[in-house]
Tab-separated table of C-alpha atoms and ligand atoms in Angstrom:
chain	number	residue	atom	x	y	z
G	674	MET	CA	-0.574	0.133	0.021
G	675	LYS	CA	1.053	3.607	-0.547
G	676	LYS	CA	2.190	5.292	2.716
G	677	LEU	CA	0.450	8.527	2.863
G	678	LEU	CA	2.890	11.427	3.753
G	679	ARG	CA	1.289	13.047	6.951
G	680	PRO	CA	1.049	16.849	6.831
G	681	LEU	CA	3.625	18.587	8.597
G	682	SER	CA	1.540	20.580	10.985
G	683	ARG	CA	-2.445	19.300	11.191
G	684	PRO	CA	-4.135	22.504	13.309
G	685	ILE	CA	-7.007	20.822	15.325
G	686	LYS	CA	-10.129	22.791	13.724
G	687	LYS	CA	-12.236	24.380	17.036
G	688	MET	CA	-15.104	22.305	17.143
G	689	SER	CA	-18.667	23.754	17.989
G	690	HIS	CA	-19.028	23.798	21.882
G	691	ASN	CA	-22.403	21.761	21.387
G	692	SER	CA	-19.715	18.835	19.898
G	693	ASN	CA	-17.725	18.420	23.305
G	694	LEU	CA	-14.632	17.130	21.404
G	695	VAL	CA	-11.635	18.578	21.112
G	696	PHE	CA	-10.208	22.119	22.012
G	697	ASP	CA	-6.866	21.829	22.112
G	698	LYS	CA	-4.135	19.495	21.025
G	699	ILE	CA	-0.185	18.632	22.128
G	700	SER	CA	2.073	16.076	21.023
G	701	THR	CA	5.096	15.579	22.467
G	702	ARG	CA	8.042	12.253	22.432
G	703	LEU	CA	7.502	9.768	24.647
G	704	PRO	CA	9.794	6.955	25.282
G	705	VAL	CA	9.425	4.133	27.198
G	706	SER	CA	11.188	0.704	27.949
G	707	HIS	CA	10.396	-0.693	24.635
G	708	GLY	CA	10.415	1.843	22.191
G	709	GLU	CA	9.309	5.553	21.583
G	710	PHE	CA	5.931	6.502	21.601
G	711	GLN	CA	4.348	10.359	20.394
G	712	LEU	CA	2.071	11.349	22.813
G	713	HIS	CA	-0.637	13.544	21.974
G	714	LEU	CA	-2.834	15.339	24.432
G	715	TYR	CA	-6.722	16.228	23.073
G	716	ARG	CA	-8.252	18.783	25.292
G	717	ASP	CA	-12.000	18.668	25.394
G	718	PHE	CA	-14.451	21.508	25.870
G	719	ASP	CA	-14.847	19.837	29.617
G	720	GLY	CA	-11.153	20.479	30.011
G	721	LYS	CA	-10.567	16.808	30.428
G	722	ASP	CA	-7.194	15.238	28.776
G	723	HIS	CA	-7.772	12.328	26.614
G	724	LEU	CA	-4.196	10.779	25.464
G	725	ALA	CA	-3.115	9.101	22.314
G	726	LEU	CA	0.125	6.909	22.402
G	727	GLU	CA	1.067	6.608	19.034
G	728	MET	CA	3.908	4.189	17.667
G	729	GLY	CA	5.133	4.231	14.701
G	730	ASP	CA	3.594	6.818	12.060
G	731	VAL	CA	0.331	5.547	11.368
G	732	TYR	CA	-1.246	8.357	9.117
G	733	GLY	CA	-2.501	6.955	6.303
G	734	MET	CA	-2.537	2.850	7.297
G	735	GLU	CA	-4.526	0.169	7.216
G	736	ASN	CA	-5.134	-2.668	9.840
G	737	VAL	CA	-3.557	-0.260	12.910
G	738	PHE	CA	-3.572	-1.910	15.718
G	739	VAL	CA	-5.521	-0.110	18.010
G	740	ARG	CA	-6.911	0.263	21.689
G	741	VAL	CA	-9.245	2.281	23.052
G	742	HIS	CA	-9.185	2.521	26.721
G	743	SER	CA	-11.356	4.140	29.013
G	744	GLU	CA	-9.402	5.378	32.625
G	745	CYS	CA	-9.409	3.052	35.584
G	746	LEU	CA	-7.361	4.511	38.135
G	747	THR	CA	-7.060	1.545	39.786
G	748	GLY	CA	-6.118	-1.380	37.298
G	749	ASP	CA	-4.060	0.612	35.544
G	750	ILE	CA	-1.954	2.278	37.945
G	751	PHE	CA	-1.930	0.078	41.168
G	752	GLY	CA	-3.073	-3.464	39.080
G	753	SER	CA	-6.073	-3.862	41.275
G	754	ALA	CA	-7.364	-7.262	40.611
G	755	ARG	CA	-11.233	-6.410	40.378
G	756	CYS	CA	-11.276	-5.987	37.250
G	757	ASP	CA	-8.442	-6.699	33.789
G	758	CYS	CA	-7.966	-3.116	33.014
G	759	GLY	CA	-4.660	-3.364	33.774
G	760	GLU	CA	-3.730	-6.196	32.116
G	761	GLN	CA	-5.591	-4.948	28.799
G	762	LEU	CA	-3.782	-1.856	28.670
G	763	ARG	CA	-0.308	-3.762	29.422
G	764	GLN	CA	-1.733	-6.744	26.871
G	765	SER	CA	-2.149	-3.382	24.243
G	766	ILE	CA	0.915	-2.051	24.980
G	767	HIS	CA	3.078	-5.086	24.457
G	768	ILE	CA	1.227	-5.987	20.900
G	769	ILE	CA	1.946	-2.439	19.654
G	770	THR	CA	5.179	-2.575	20.799
G	771	GLU	CA	6.254	-5.973	19.096
G	772	GLU	CA	4.315	-4.795	16.297
G	773	GLY	CA	6.107	-1.459	15.984
G	774	LEU	CA	2.894	0.711	14.676
G	775	GLY	CA	-0.512	1.545	16.316
G	776	VAL	CA	-2.317	3.656	18.607
G	777	ILE	CA	-3.499	3.598	22.021
G	778	ILE	CA	-5.606	5.933	23.040
G	779	TYR	CA	-6.670	6.744	26.400
G	780	LEU	CA	-9.838	7.994	27.286
G	781	ARG	CA	-10.838	10.094	30.758
G	782	GLN	CA	-13.875	8.197	31.390
G	783	GLU	CA	-12.731	6.487	34.901
G	784	GLY	CA	-15.374	3.522	36.300
G	785	ARG	CA	-16.898	3.188	32.908
G	786	GLY	CA	-18.106	6.770	32.848
G	787	ILE	CA	-19.503	7.218	36.461
G	788	GLY	CA	-16.237	9.031	37.779
G	789	LEU	CA	-13.541	7.636	40.386
G	790	ARG	CA	-15.557	8.484	43.713
G	791	ASN	CA	-19.098	6.787	42.149
G	792	LYS	CA	-16.830	3.422	41.104
G	793	LEU	CA	-15.879	3.310	44.777
G	794	HIS	CA	-19.267	3.383	45.904
G	795	ALA	CA	-20.047	0.619	43.366
G	796	TYR	CA	-16.796	-1.463	44.541
G	797	ASN	CA	-18.742	-1.116	47.975
G	798	LEU	CA	-22.227	-2.366	46.661
G	799	GLN	CA	-20.120	-5.314	44.663
G	800	ASP	CA	-18.327	-6.773	47.846
G	801	GLU	CA	-22.110	-6.415	49.267
G	802	GLY	CA	-23.416	-9.249	46.798
G	803	TYR	CA	-24.343	-6.813	43.281
G	804	ASP	CA	-22.864	-7.373	40.264
G	805	THR	CA	-20.991	-4.264	38.184
G	806	THR	CA	-23.997	-3.498	36.108
G	807	GLU	CA	-26.305	-3.511	39.289
G	808	ALA	CA	-24.360	-1.825	41.706
G	809	ASN	CA	-24.178	1.124	38.373
G	810	LEU	CA	-27.987	1.117	38.377
G	811	LYS	CA	-28.219	1.295	42.687
G	812	LEU	CA	-26.280	4.652	42.243
G	813	GLY	CA	-28.548	5.990	39.874
G	814	HIS	CA	-26.074	5.442	36.890
G	815	ALA	CA	-26.466	3.527	33.579
G	816	PRO	CA	-24.507	0.288	33.519
G	817	ASP	CA	-22.169	2.167	30.996
G	818	GLU	CA	-22.132	6.052	30.616
G	819	ARG	CA	-18.943	5.954	28.123
G	820	ASN	CA	-19.139	7.577	24.456
G	821	TYR	CA	-16.239	7.007	22.152
G	822	SER	CA	-16.947	9.534	19.247
G	823	LEU	CA	-13.958	11.574	20.697
G	824	ALA	CA	-11.449	8.319	19.691
G	825	ALA	CA	-13.077	8.484	16.503
G	826	PHE	CA	-12.134	11.866	15.947
G	827	ILE	CA	-9.106	11.176	17.151
G	828	LEU	CA	-8.607	8.296	15.054
G	829	ARG	CA	-9.209	10.412	11.819
G	830	ASP	CA	-7.164	13.292	13.014
G	831	LEU	CA	-3.938	10.497	13.180
G	832	GLY	CA	-5.096	9.818	9.770
G	833	VAL	CA	-5.694	6.134	10.354
G	834	LYS	CA	-7.480	4.486	7.610
G	835	SER	CA	-8.958	1.440	9.486
G	836	VAL	CA	-8.448	-0.240	12.722
G	837	ARG	CA	-7.404	-3.999	13.862
G	838	LEU	CA	-9.173	-3.253	17.286
G	839	LEU	CA	-8.046	-4.323	20.441
G	840	SER	CA	-11.178	-4.725	22.509
G	841	ASN	CA	-13.362	-8.087	23.893
G	842	ASN	CA	-16.636	-5.292	23.923
G	843	PRO	CA	-18.998	-5.182	20.895
G	844	GLU	CA	-20.379	-1.812	21.922
G	845	LYS	CA	-17.270	-0.388	21.839
G	846	LEU	CA	-17.038	-1.713	17.969
G	847	LYS	CA	-20.813	-0.385	17.133
G	848	SER	CA	-19.824	2.944	18.824
G	849	LEU	CA	-16.275	3.508	17.139
G	850	THR	CA	-18.025	1.930	13.488
G	851	ASN	CA	-20.924	4.458	13.980
G	852	SER	CA	-18.593	7.105	14.480
G	853	GLY	CA	-17.098	6.687	11.209
G	854	THR	CA	-14.148	4.674	12.506
G	855	ARG	CA	-13.546	1.571	9.890
G	856	ILE	CA	-12.796	-1.897	11.482
G	857	THR	CA	-11.364	-4.502	9.805
G	858	SER	CA	-11.333	-7.000	12.799
G	859	ARG	CA	-11.066	-7.301	16.156
G	860	ILE	CA	-8.398	-9.255	18.456
G	861	PRO	CA	-9.207	-10.237	21.684
G	862	LEU	CA	-7.598	-9.681	24.790
G	863	ASN	CA	-7.727	-12.366	26.819
G	864	PRO	CA	-7.466	-11.735	31.145
G	865	ARG	CA	-5.942	-14.184	33.430
G	866	ILE	CA	-8.864	-15.332	35.737
G	867	THR	CA	-8.300	-15.242	39.408
G	868	PRO	CA	-11.124	-15.792	42.083
G	869	GLU	CA	-11.084	-11.996	42.561
G	870	ASN	CA	-12.228	-10.918	38.920
G	871	ALA	CA	-14.159	-14.238	38.062
G	872	PHE	CA	-17.546	-12.850	38.896
G	873	TYR	CA	-16.817	-9.558	37.013
G	874	LEU	CA	-16.083	-10.973	34.087
G	875	LYS	CA	-19.028	-13.165	34.384
G	876	THR	CA	-20.743	-10.358	34.301
G	877	LYS	CA	-19.168	-8.747	31.882
G	878	VAL	CA	-19.946	-11.640	29.193
G	879	SER	CA	-23.567	-12.237	30.780
G	880	ARG	CA	-24.893	-8.514	31.326
G	881	MET	CA	-22.704	-6.837	28.866
G	882	ASN	CA	-22.062	-9.168	26.213
G	883	HIS	CA	-18.321	-8.696	25.961
G	884	ILE	CA	-16.611	-11.269	24.074
G	885	LEU	CA	-14.567	-13.721	26.789
G	886	ASP	CA	-14.358	-17.340	26.300
G	887	LEU	CA	-14.259	-18.081	29.788
G	888	ASP	CA	-14.807	-22.209	29.344
G	889	GLU	CA	-12.310	-24.153	30.501
G	890	LEU	CA	-11.734	-25.926	27.794
G	891	SER	CA	-10.081	-22.309	26.544
G	892	PRO	CA	-8.021	-21.417	29.372
G	893	THR	CA	-6.845	-17.662	28.892
G	894	SER	CA	-3.975	-16.799	29.851
G	895	PRO	CA	-1.572	-13.333	28.334
G	896	GLU	CA	1.513	-15.076	28.285
G	897	ARG	CA	0.016	-17.909	26.307
G	898	ASP	CA	-1.366	-15.795	23.777
G	899	ASN	CA	1.965	-13.634	23.279
G	900	ILE	CA	3.866	-16.708	22.389
G	901	ILE	CA	1.228	-17.984	19.942
G	902	ARG	CA	0.835	-14.431	18.554
G	903	TYR	CA	4.661	-14.706	18.310
G	904	ILE	CA	4.537	-18.046	16.463
G	905	THR	CA	1.947	-17.014	13.745
G	906	ARG	CA	4.332	-13.936	13.156
G	907	LYS	CA	7.001	-15.787	12.237
G	908	MET	CA	4.946	-18.309	10.357
G	909	LYS	CA	3.701	-15.466	8.036
G	910	SER	CA	7.070	-13.828	7.537
G	911	LEU	CA	9.115	-16.533	6.351
G	912	ARG	CA	7.593	-18.124	4.480
G	913	CYS	CA	8.655	-20.262	2.151
G	914	ASN	CA	8.103	-22.770	-0.440
G	915	ARG	CA	8.209	-25.923	1.805
G	916	PRO	CA	5.981	-26.372	4.647
G	917	PHE	CA	6.832	-24.452	8.439
G	918	VAL	CA	8.789	-25.946	10.428
G	919	THR	CA	8.388	-25.434	14.531
G	920	LEU	CA	10.475	-27.085	16.293
G	921	SER	CA	8.920	-27.910	20.059
G	922	TYR	CA	9.604	-29.765	22.665
G	923	ALA	CA	10.729	-30.026	26.438
G	924	GLN	CA	13.619	-30.791	27.985
G	925	SER	CA	15.060	-30.516	32.059
G	926	LEU	CA	17.179	-28.008	33.612
G	927	ASP	CA	19.721	-30.319	32.734
G	928	GLY	CA	19.213	-30.885	29.045
G	929	TYR	CA	17.330	-34.549	28.910
G	930	ILE	CA	14.207	-34.718	26.783
G	931	SER	CA	13.477	-38.172	28.579
G	932	ALA	CA	14.810	-40.638	31.210
G	933	SER	CA	15.176	-43.477	29.007
G	934	LEU	CA	13.225	-45.312	25.933
G	935	ASP	CA	11.148	-47.500	28.062
G	936	LYS	CA	9.886	-45.063	30.683
G	937	PRO	CA	8.341	-41.984	29.315
G	938	ILE	CA	7.912	-39.072	31.991
G	939	SER	CA	5.901	-35.614	31.834
G	940	LEU	CA	7.904	-32.929	32.114
G	941	SER	CA	5.928	-30.150	31.230
G	942	GLY	CA	3.113	-28.647	33.818
G	943	ARG	CA	-0.236	-28.456	33.023
G	944	GLU	CA	-0.078	-24.542	31.987
G	945	SER	CA	2.855	-25.240	29.778
G	946	LEU	CA	0.666	-28.516	28.098
G	947	ILE	CA	-2.018	-26.391	27.668
G	948	LEU	CA	0.612	-24.178	25.427
G	949	THR	CA	1.482	-26.833	23.164
G	950	HIS	CA	-1.928	-28.373	22.649
G	951	LYS	CA	-2.817	-24.627	21.887
G	952	ILE	CA	0.676	-24.635	19.434
G	953	ARG	CA	-0.410	-27.807	18.072
G	954	SER	CA	-3.974	-26.316	16.668
G	955	ILE	CA	-1.919	-23.282	14.953
G	956	HIS	CA	-0.069	-26.267	13.045
G	957	ASP	CA	-1.568	-28.327	9.570
G	958	ALA	CA	0.534	-31.286	10.908
G	959	ILE	CA	2.334	-32.399	13.640
G	960	LEU	CA	5.363	-34.571	13.019
G	961	VAL	CA	7.309	-37.810	15.438
G	962	GLY	CA	9.507	-40.180	14.986
G	963	ILE	CA	8.656	-44.315	15.618
G	964	GLY	CA	10.924	-44.329	18.317
G	965	THR	CA	8.662	-41.954	20.318
G	966	VAL	CA	5.296	-43.824	19.492
G	967	LEU	CA	6.688	-47.200	20.541
G	968	SER	CA	8.051	-45.447	23.999
G	969	ASP	CA	5.717	-42.925	24.830
G	970	ASN	CA	2.008	-44.099	22.132
G	971	PRO	CA	1.390	-40.317	22.085
G	972	GLN	CA	-2.305	-38.955	20.988
G	973	LEU	CA	-0.439	-36.378	19.262
G	974	SER	CA	-3.895	-34.012	19.760
G	975	VAL	CA	-5.631	-30.914	20.633
G	976	ARG	CA	-7.254	-31.625	24.213
G	977	LEU	CA	-6.682	-29.469	26.456
G	978	VAL	CA	-7.630	-26.198	24.451
G	979	LYS	CA	-10.147	-25.776	21.516
G	980	GLY	CA	-9.096	-26.050	17.904
G	981	GLU	CA	-8.707	-28.691	15.076
G	982	ASN	CA	-6.534	-31.706	15.971
G	983	PRO	CA	-3.639	-31.229	13.107
G	984	GLN	CA	-2.446	-34.477	11.032
G	985	PRO	CA	-0.154	-36.451	12.647
G	986	ILE	CA	3.086	-37.649	10.519
G	987	ILE	CA	4.918	-40.652	11.653
G	988	LEU	CA	8.763	-41.553	10.324
G	989	ASP	CA	8.676	-44.867	10.164
G	990	THR	CA	11.050	-46.676	7.261
G	991	ARG	CA	10.578	-49.985	8.648
G	992	LEU	CA	6.489	-50.094	9.277
G	993	ARG	CA	7.094	-50.689	13.025
G	994	PHE	CA	3.704	-48.726	13.976
G	995	PRO	CA	1.600	-50.648	16.408
G	996	VAL	CA	-1.618	-51.897	15.289
G	997	ASP	CA	-2.921	-50.790	19.129
G	998	ALA	CA	-1.269	-47.248	18.538
G	999	LYS	CA	-3.477	-44.600	20.280
G	1000	LEU	CA	-2.985	-42.566	17.000
G	1001	LEU	CA	-5.677	-45.554	15.382
G	1002	ASN	CA	-8.164	-44.066	17.843
G	1003	THR	CA	-8.047	-40.618	16.939
G	1004	SER	CA	-10.664	-38.205	15.408
G	1005	VAL	CA	-7.185	-37.198	12.616
G	1006	LEU	CA	-5.928	-41.107	11.634
G	1007	PRO	CA	-2.086	-40.648	11.193
G	1008	TRP	CA	-0.345	-40.731	8.054
G	1009	ILE	CA	3.151	-43.273	8.362
G	1010	ILE	CA	5.890	-41.839	6.117
G	1011	THR	CA	8.042	-45.134	5.251
G	1012	GLY	CA	10.912	-46.605	3.370
G	1013	ARG	CA	10.434	-48.484	-0.478
G	1014	LYS	CA	11.128	-51.378	1.632
G	1015	SER	CA	8.769	-52.053	4.040
G	1016	LYS	CA	6.406	-54.806	4.702
G	1017	LYS	CA	3.166	-54.129	1.635
G	1018	LYS	CA	1.480	-56.619	4.409
G	1019	LYS	CA	1.876	-54.435	7.814
G	1020	GLN	CA	0.906	-51.600	5.412
G	1021	ARG	CA	-2.313	-53.327	4.141
G	1022	ILE	CA	-3.406	-53.993	7.992
G	1023	LEU	CA	-2.375	-50.094	8.746
G	1024	GLU	CA	-4.669	-48.793	5.941
G	1025	GLY	CA	-7.111	-51.368	7.407
G	1026	LEU	CA	-7.063	-50.009	10.839
G	1027	GLY	CA	-7.452	-45.866	8.731
G	1028	ALA	CA	-3.806	-44.808	8.654
G	1029	LYS	CA	-2.797	-43.157	5.518
G	1030	VAL	CA	0.694	-45.077	4.579
G	1031	PHE	CA	3.391	-43.618	2.043
G	1032	ARG	CA	6.168	-44.677	0.687
G	1033	LEU	CA	9.081	-42.221	-0.067
G	1034	PRO	CA	12.874	-42.543	-0.327
G	1035	ALA	CA	15.011	-43.051	2.868
G	1036	ASN	CA	18.903	-43.035	3.444
G	1037	ASN	CA	20.824	-44.383	6.645
G	1038	ASN	CA	19.303	-41.954	8.797
G	1039	GLY	CA	15.642	-42.556	7.505
G	1040	VAL	CA	13.002	-40.932	5.246
G	1041	GLU	CA	14.236	-38.429	3.079
G	1042	LEU	CA	13.471	-34.722	4.881
G	1043	PRO	CA	13.561	-32.116	1.903
G	1044	ILE	CA	11.745	-34.586	-0.374
G	1045	LEU	CA	8.971	-35.335	2.613
G	1046	LEU	CA	8.277	-31.539	3.137
G	1047	SER	CA	8.280	-30.924	-0.964
G	1048	ARG	CA	5.806	-33.379	-0.632
G	1049	LEU	CA	3.549	-32.523	2.195
G	1050	ALA	CA	3.547	-28.925	0.833
G	1051	LYS	CA	1.890	-30.639	-2.468
G	1052	LYS	CA	-0.497	-32.084	-0.140
G	1053	ASN	CA	-1.319	-28.109	1.239
G	1054	ILE	CA	0.433	-28.734	4.346
G	1055	ARG	CA	1.792	-24.936	4.989
G	1056	SER	CA	3.444	-25.794	8.877
G	1057	ILE	CA	4.540	-28.638	11.104
G	1058	MET	CA	5.026	-28.901	14.149
G	1059	VAL	CA	7.581	-31.752	14.589
G	1060	GLU	CA	7.868	-32.876	18.762
G	1061	GLY	CA	10.342	-35.294	18.717
G	1062	GLY	CA	12.240	-37.427	19.644
G	1063	THR	CA	15.467	-37.244	19.823
G	1064	ARG	CA	16.495	-38.930	16.155
G	1065	VAL	CA	13.854	-36.930	14.361
G	1066	ILE	CA	15.143	-33.338	16.494
G	1067	SER	CA	18.380	-34.710	15.242
G	1068	SER	CA	17.506	-34.836	11.273
G	1069	PHE	CA	15.791	-31.736	11.079
G	1070	ILE	CA	18.145	-29.947	12.871
G	1071	ASP	CA	21.160	-31.501	10.849
G	1072	GLU	CA	19.246	-30.571	7.951
G	1073	ARG	CA	18.942	-27.094	8.527
G	1074	LEU	CA	15.094	-27.506	8.201
G	1075	VAL	CA	13.599	-26.119	11.153
G	1076	ASP	CA	12.270	-22.525	11.356
G	1077	LEU	CA	11.889	-21.861	14.596
G	1078	PHE	CA	12.192	-23.247	17.996
G	1079	VAL	CA	9.600	-23.061	21.002
G	1080	LEU	CA	11.519	-25.097	23.613
G	1081	THR	CA	9.842	-25.970	27.099
G	1082	ILE	CA	12.376	-25.723	29.848
G	1083	THR	CA	10.810	-27.383	33.096
G	1084	PRO	CA	12.452	-27.248	36.549
G	1085	PHE	CA	13.787	-31.674	36.656
G	1086	ILE	CA	16.919	-32.633	36.884
G	1087	ILE	CA	17.231	-35.827	35.682
G	1088	GLY	CA	20.962	-37.011	35.895
G	1089	SER	CA	20.474	-38.898	32.645
G	1090	GLY	CA	18.945	-40.259	29.725
G	1091	LEU	CA	18.228	-38.812	26.306
G	1092	GLN	CA	19.090	-35.678	25.414
G	1093	ALA	CA	17.274	-33.234	22.623
G	1094	PHE	CA	20.400	-33.925	20.081
G	1095	GLU	CA	22.616	-36.462	19.070
G	1096	GLN	CA	26.081	-35.633	19.217
G	1097	LYS	CA	26.974	-36.600	16.229
G	1098	ILE	CA	25.723	-33.759	14.268
G	1099	PHE	CA	28.058	-31.428	15.985
G	1100	ASP	CA	31.267	-33.372	14.442
G	1101	SER	CA	32.259	-30.195	14.136
G	1102	TRP	CA	32.633	-26.738	15.265
G	1103	ASP	CA	30.913	-25.058	12.520
G	1104	LYS	CA	27.387	-26.860	12.838
G	1105	MET	CA	27.010	-24.938	16.314
G	1106	PHE	CA	24.115	-22.223	15.948
G	1107	SER	CA	22.653	-19.592	17.907
G	1108	LEU	CA	18.726	-18.447	18.659
G	1109	ARG	CA	17.895	-14.739	17.319
G	1110	ASP	CA	14.977	-12.805	17.948
G	1111	LEU	CA	14.192	-14.775	21.391
G	1112	ARG	CA	11.185	-14.522	23.549
G	1113	TYR	CA	11.583	-16.221	27.174
G	1114	VAL	CA	8.409	-15.981	28.725
G	1115	LYS	CA	7.512	-18.049	32.026
G	1116	ILE	CA	4.205	-20.320	31.742
G	1117	GLY	CA	3.586	-21.465	35.491
G	1118	ARG	CA	6.633	-23.255	36.552
G	1119	ASP	CA	8.417	-24.364	33.387
G	1120	LEU	CA	10.239	-21.427	30.965
G	1121	ILE	CA	9.400	-21.129	27.423
G	1122	VAL	CA	12.164	-20.229	24.917
G	1123	CYS	CA	11.668	-19.201	21.504
G	1124	GLY	CA	13.264	-18.232	18.538
G	1125	ILE	CA	14.830	-18.323	15.139
G	1126	PRO	CA	17.813	-20.420	14.340
G	1127	SER	CA	20.863	-18.266	12.643
G	1128	TRP	CA	22.578	-20.951	11.426
G	1129	ASP	CA	25.770	-19.164	9.868
G	1130	ASN	CA	25.601	-16.012	11.917
G	1131	ASP	CA	26.308	-14.983	15.059
G	1132	LYS	CA	29.214	-17.329	16.698
Z	2284	LIG	N1	10.813	-33.934	25.908
Z	2284	LIG	C1	9.686	-34.272	24.867
Z	2284	LIG	O1	9.303	-33.295	24.425
Z	2284	LIG	C2	10.022	-35.342	23.920
Z	2284	LIG	C3	8.864	-35.133	22.512
Z	2284	LIG	C4	9.155	-36.337	21.904
Z	2284	LIG	C5	9.618	-37.400	22.116
Z	2284	LIG	N2	11.000	-37.315	23.109
Z	2284	LIG	C6	11.150	-38.763	23.682
Z	2284	LIG	O2	11.538	-39.330	22.657
Z	2284	LIG	C7	12.174	-40.097	22.816
Z	2284	LIG	C8	11.896	-41.207	21.340
Z	2284	LIG	O3	13.249	-40.990	20.805
Z	2284	LIG	P1	13.601	-41.552	19.964
Z	2284	LIG	O4	14.909	-40.663	19.251
Z	2284	LIG	O5	14.314	-42.930	20.504
Z	2284	LIG	O6	12.942	-41.512	18.451
Z	2284	LIG	P2	12.384	-40.759	17.380
Z	2284	LIG	O7	13.393	-39.822	17.443
Z	2284	LIG	O8	11.255	-40.285	17.745
Z	2284	LIG	O9	12.063	-41.205	16.254
Z	2284	LIG	C9	13.539	-41.869	15.183
Z	2284	LIG	C10	12.903	-43.010	14.813
Z	2284	LIG	O10	12.563	-42.792	13.889
Z	2284	LIG	C11	12.438	-43.199	12.492
Z	2284	LIG	N3	13.017	-42.287	11.433
Z	2284	LIG	C12	12.331	-41.836	9.818
Z	2284	LIG	N4	12.968	-41.146	9.193
Z	2284	LIG	C13	13.522	-40.406	10.054
Z	2284	LIG	C14	14.497	-38.995	9.593
Z	2284	LIG	N5	14.351	-38.750	8.645
Z	2284	LIG	N6	15.236	-39.118	11.046
Z	2284	LIG	C15	15.273	-39.438	12.143
Z	2284	LIG	N7	14.289	-40.669	12.492
Z	2284	LIG	C16	13.919	-41.452	11.559
Z	2284	LIG	C17	14.008	-43.892	12.919
Z	2284	LIG	O11	13.068	-45.476	12.991
Z	2284	LIG	P3	13.049	-45.952	11.975
Z	2284	LIG	O12	14.700	-46.466	11.428
Z	2284	LIG	O13	12.544	-47.636	12.147
Z	2284	LIG	O14	12.141	-45.984	10.627
Z	2284	LIG	C18	14.178	-43.444	13.877
Z	2284	LIG	O15	15.082	-44.952	14.629
Z	2284	LIG	C19	11.423	-40.999	23.999
Z	2284	LIG	O16	11.706	-41.502	24.974
Z	2284	LIG	C20	10.399	-40.043	23.929
Z	2284	LIG	O17	9.781	-40.113	24.835
Z	2284	LIG	C21	10.304	-36.838	23.977
């Protein structure tokens, strides 16, 4: 899209008194820990100062991330656990600084427009058992007295062409649209559900139609959402002519992915396991070696979250796939990739049980991965999550076929067992590689490390 040039100075038109919009504007540079915003202050005819934090130059831009946030002193400044305001503001800042482009509009309409003092009265009523809307009504106010026409005015003033709105509130979407803002999509902001905010969030959903999934099968967490967004962005930006490959595995603090082949252990905590299932759900396929099927009997499905099961793919040159494997009882039956010489009879048995068997060239290390990936691309598989075990991870690393690492480090010391990589793939110093564009995120008790491999650089 052709970028429009921002006019050097755009004086604010003095609006009529009745419109109660903007009277005056002042702009300044505001560096923050993750980048630099341009801070614009818009004074309205009531003398209230509303703010717009602009990252990058949004003038003339389409699909700009925008958060229209109403002031909540208790949540935004003091981190109150009664609401999700502070968390939504921080998530929005995070998303916009990661993108390097976006606007946060900070409207001075505290307590859904009833002011701080009344909000505190409403809190006391909520502690007596009223929900957040009933409390407002009891105080003689509407459940929500906010107005978003000023936000639409600010977006016009900043020259934003269209918006990806960071919000769970359909009323805000409707009101901005009615005021002339073009919204191309809504990006949900998922709050952490705590005993303190659970009732408030349920009320937002049931009485104010907020679009929040409080279902147990959609456990929300901003950290998990951040990782999913990071992966999705990488998938889009690193498009290549084969499927995008995410390598994901869990290891102990001392670097083992398993204690031994005959004794599978679950390393990931429940919280990071939910993340793993979420990551599975955004890939077209999930791939493991036959060693993992024989030792762990995995399902490779998306059980802990809502979403589509990816296509399971098993590398198995000799067709050792067990006929009683759990993978033959899942909704998406596995594709087994075997060599040219494996037994036809076993193939027929497995196909009789619903699996699909594909024969591909193999060498001493197993199935030839570049050929496999180009065949999968032809079958419309655009992304693959490779989950292990050691030999498969090593083959993908050895062939430099990994686009993204998602490593879960769990607080176990195992002492001995299987490491993620076979030592033979690091037979010379120049096989070493590093990760760049790193993310370190704590999920539950585990540490998630994401990064893009730099095969030749940064040594
Ligand atoms: N912590 C984690 O996140 C995690 C995840 C997954 C697995 N694991 C652990 O990893 C262990 C299994 O690892 P593993 O190394 O024994 O088995 P694996 O990597 O799962 O499977 C390796 C087998 O796959 C076949 N294969 C076919 N083509 C291949 C290719 N191009 N490259 C590599 N292998 C190919 C080979 O068997 P054929 O020669 O018969 O074809 C090979 O022996 C288990 O203990 C499991 O618990 C841990």
